[in-house]
Coordinates of C-alpha atoms in Angstrom, one line a residue:
M30 CA 76.6 303.9 251.1
T31 CA 77.8 304.9 254.6
L32 CA 78.4 308.5 253.5
Y33 CA 74.9 308.7 252.1
Q34 CA 73.4 307.3 255.3
S35 CA 75.3 309.8 257.5
A36 CA 74.2 312.6 255.2
E37 CA 70.6 311.4 255.4
R38 CA 70.7 311.2 259.2
Y39 CA 72.2 314.7 259.4
L40 CA 69.5 316.2 257.2
K41 CA 66.8 314.5 259.1
E42 CA 68.1 316.0 262.3
H43 CA 68.4 319.5 260.9
L44 CA 65.2 319.7 258.8
G45 CA 62.4 321.8 260.1
K46 CA 59.0 320.3 261.0
D47 CA 57.9 320.8 257.4
N48 CA 60.8 318.8 256.0
V49 CA 62.2 321.8 254.1
L50 CA 65.8 322.9 254.2
K51 CA 66.1 326.4 255.7
L52 CA 68.8 327.7 253.3
K53 CA 68.9 331.2 254.9
A54 CA 69.8 329.7 258.3
W55 CA 72.4 327.5 256.8
K56 CA 73.9 330.3 254.8
S57 CA 74.1 332.5 257.8
E58 CA 75.7 329.7 259.8
V59 CA 78.3 329.1 257.0
A60 CA 79.0 332.9 256.9
D61 CA 79.7 332.8 260.7
L62 CA 82.0 329.7 260.6
P63 CA 85.2 331.5 259.4
Q64 CA 84.9 334.0 262.3
K65 CA 84.3 331.2 264.8
K66 CA 87.3 329.2 263.3
S67 CA 89.5 332.3 263.7
S68 CA 88.4 332.8 267.3
L69 CA 89.0 329.1 268.1
Y70 CA 92.4 329.1 266.4
S71 CA 93.4 332.2 268.5
D72 CA 92.3 330.4 271.6
L73 CA 94.3 327.4 270.6
Q74 CA 97.5 329.5 270.1
T75 CA 97.0 331.1 273.6
L76 CA 96.5 327.6 275.2
K77 CA 99.6 326.3 273.4
A78 CA 101.7 329.2 274.9
E79 CA 100.3 328.5 278.3
V80 CA 101.1 324.8 278.1
Q81 CA 104.7 325.6 277.1
E82 CA 105.0 327.9 280.1
A83 CA 103.5 325.3 282.4
E84 CA 105.9 322.6 281.1
A85 CA 108.8 324.9 281.6
V86 CA 107.7 325.5 285.2
K87 CA 107.2 321.8 285.7
K88 CA 110.7 321.1 284.5
C89 CA 112.2 323.7 286.9
V90 CA 110.2 322.4 289.8
E91 CA 111.2 318.8 289.1
Q92 CA 114.9 319.9 288.9
A93 CA 114.6 321.8 292.2
V94 CA 112.9 318.9 294.0
Q95 CA 115.2 316.3 292.7
P96 CA 117.2 314.8 295.6
E97 CA 120.7 316.1 296.0
H98 CA 122.3 312.6 295.7
T99 CA 120.6 312.0 292.4
R100 CA 121.7 315.3 291.1
A101 CA 125.3 314.6 292.2
K102 CA 125.2 311.2 290.6
T103 CA 123.9 312.7 287.4
Q104 CA 126.6 315.3 287.4
S105 CA 129.3 312.7 288.0
K106 CA 128.0 310.7 285.0
W107 CA 128.2 313.8 282.8
R108 CA 131.7 314.4 283.9
D109 CA 132.7 310.8 283.2
M110 CA 131.1 311.1 279.7
G111 CA 133.0 314.3 279.1
L112 CA 130.0 316.6 278.8

């Protein structure tokens, strides 16, 4: 029942003033969707790469800013553990 109601609501929003489905407009929209999906996926991949670079820079900055005594303490723990 919920699926029917959501479909009915969607159709009411997208019907023309004459309450007739405009199949040509929908078909052209459907034809454009794969291209839009491809474009968005490409943008997503670019953003993922940028996020990875930013995270690497963040990690380097955090290591550089880390106080010297904390760094020395961490290194001594590693030595004690045999790493």
